[in-house]
Amino acid sequence: MTTFLGDDMSIFYDVDAFMKAAGHGPDPKKVGLYLDLVREEIGELEEAMAAYHSAENLQDEQIAKADALDAICDSVWVLIGLGRVMNLPVEWGWDCVALSNARKVDPELGTVLRDDHGKIMKPPGWRPPNMLRIIQEFDKQK
């Protein structure tokens, strides 16, 4: 995978490189800043979605979708940054959530169960990701 800031890297690498250039790293004093950035980006996403739902023509819809895409990508970016300033093992958490979600897919049918509202259901025996274990394992490595 090629990303904006490097070859064969990930979005985590991109955020890390940017944060390094900004002089940001694990720092409890920066948590408030990043939380504000998250709120700002989610607010921009809400505005874009309102515009999308009220679009009356193709051009307005495309502008709203472009604004939504920007807000979604910026949200992911600042959420990873929040994890970084909190010194969280975001990659480990991501992998754990990905595995947990994969376990919601029926291995024989390749589909998921849904409720009447379209929400994906948890199959029998499913367990949520154990984030506490991840934090404890990460802290042991420090």
PDB file of C-alpha atoms in Angstrom, residues 1-15 76-77 80 94:
ATOM      1  CA  MET A   1       0.000   0.000   0.000  1.00  0.00           C
ATOM      2  CA  THR A   2       1.327   3.417  -0.867  1.00  0.00           C
ATOM      3  CA  THR A   3       0.335   6.352   1.299  1.00  0.00           C
ATOM      4  CA  PHE A   4       0.825  10.056   0.911  1.00  0.00           C
ATOM      5  CA  LEU A   5       3.950  10.221   3.045  1.00  0.00           C
ATOM      6  CA  GLY A   6       5.617   6.938   2.186  1.00  0.00           C
ATOM      7  CA  ASP A   7       5.576   3.634   0.358  1.00  0.00           C
ATOM      8  CA  ASP A   8       4.446   0.404   1.973  1.00  0.00           C
ATOM      9  CA  MET A   9       3.228   2.188   5.082  1.00  0.00           C
ATOM     10  CA  SER A  10      -0.093   2.731   6.786  1.00  0.00           C
ATOM     11  CA  ILE A  11      -2.323   5.558   7.892  1.00  0.00           C
ATOM     12  CA  PHE A  12      -0.707   5.132  11.297  1.00  0.00           C
ATOM     13  CA  TYR A  13       2.690   5.868   9.760  1.00  0.00           C
ATOM     14  CA  ASP A  14       1.306   8.969   8.026  1.00  0.00           C
ATOM     15  CA  VAL A  15      -0.149  10.342  11.253  1.00  0.00           C
ATOM     16  CA  VAL A  76      -9.794   9.366  11.480  1.00  0.00           C
ATOM     17  CA  TRP A  77      -6.553  11.368  11.423  1.00  0.00           C
ATOM     18  CA  ILE A  80      -5.352   8.392  15.679  1.00  0.00           C
ATOM     19  CA  TRP A  94      -7.413  -1.774  15.445  1.00  0.00           C
TER      20      TRP A  94
END
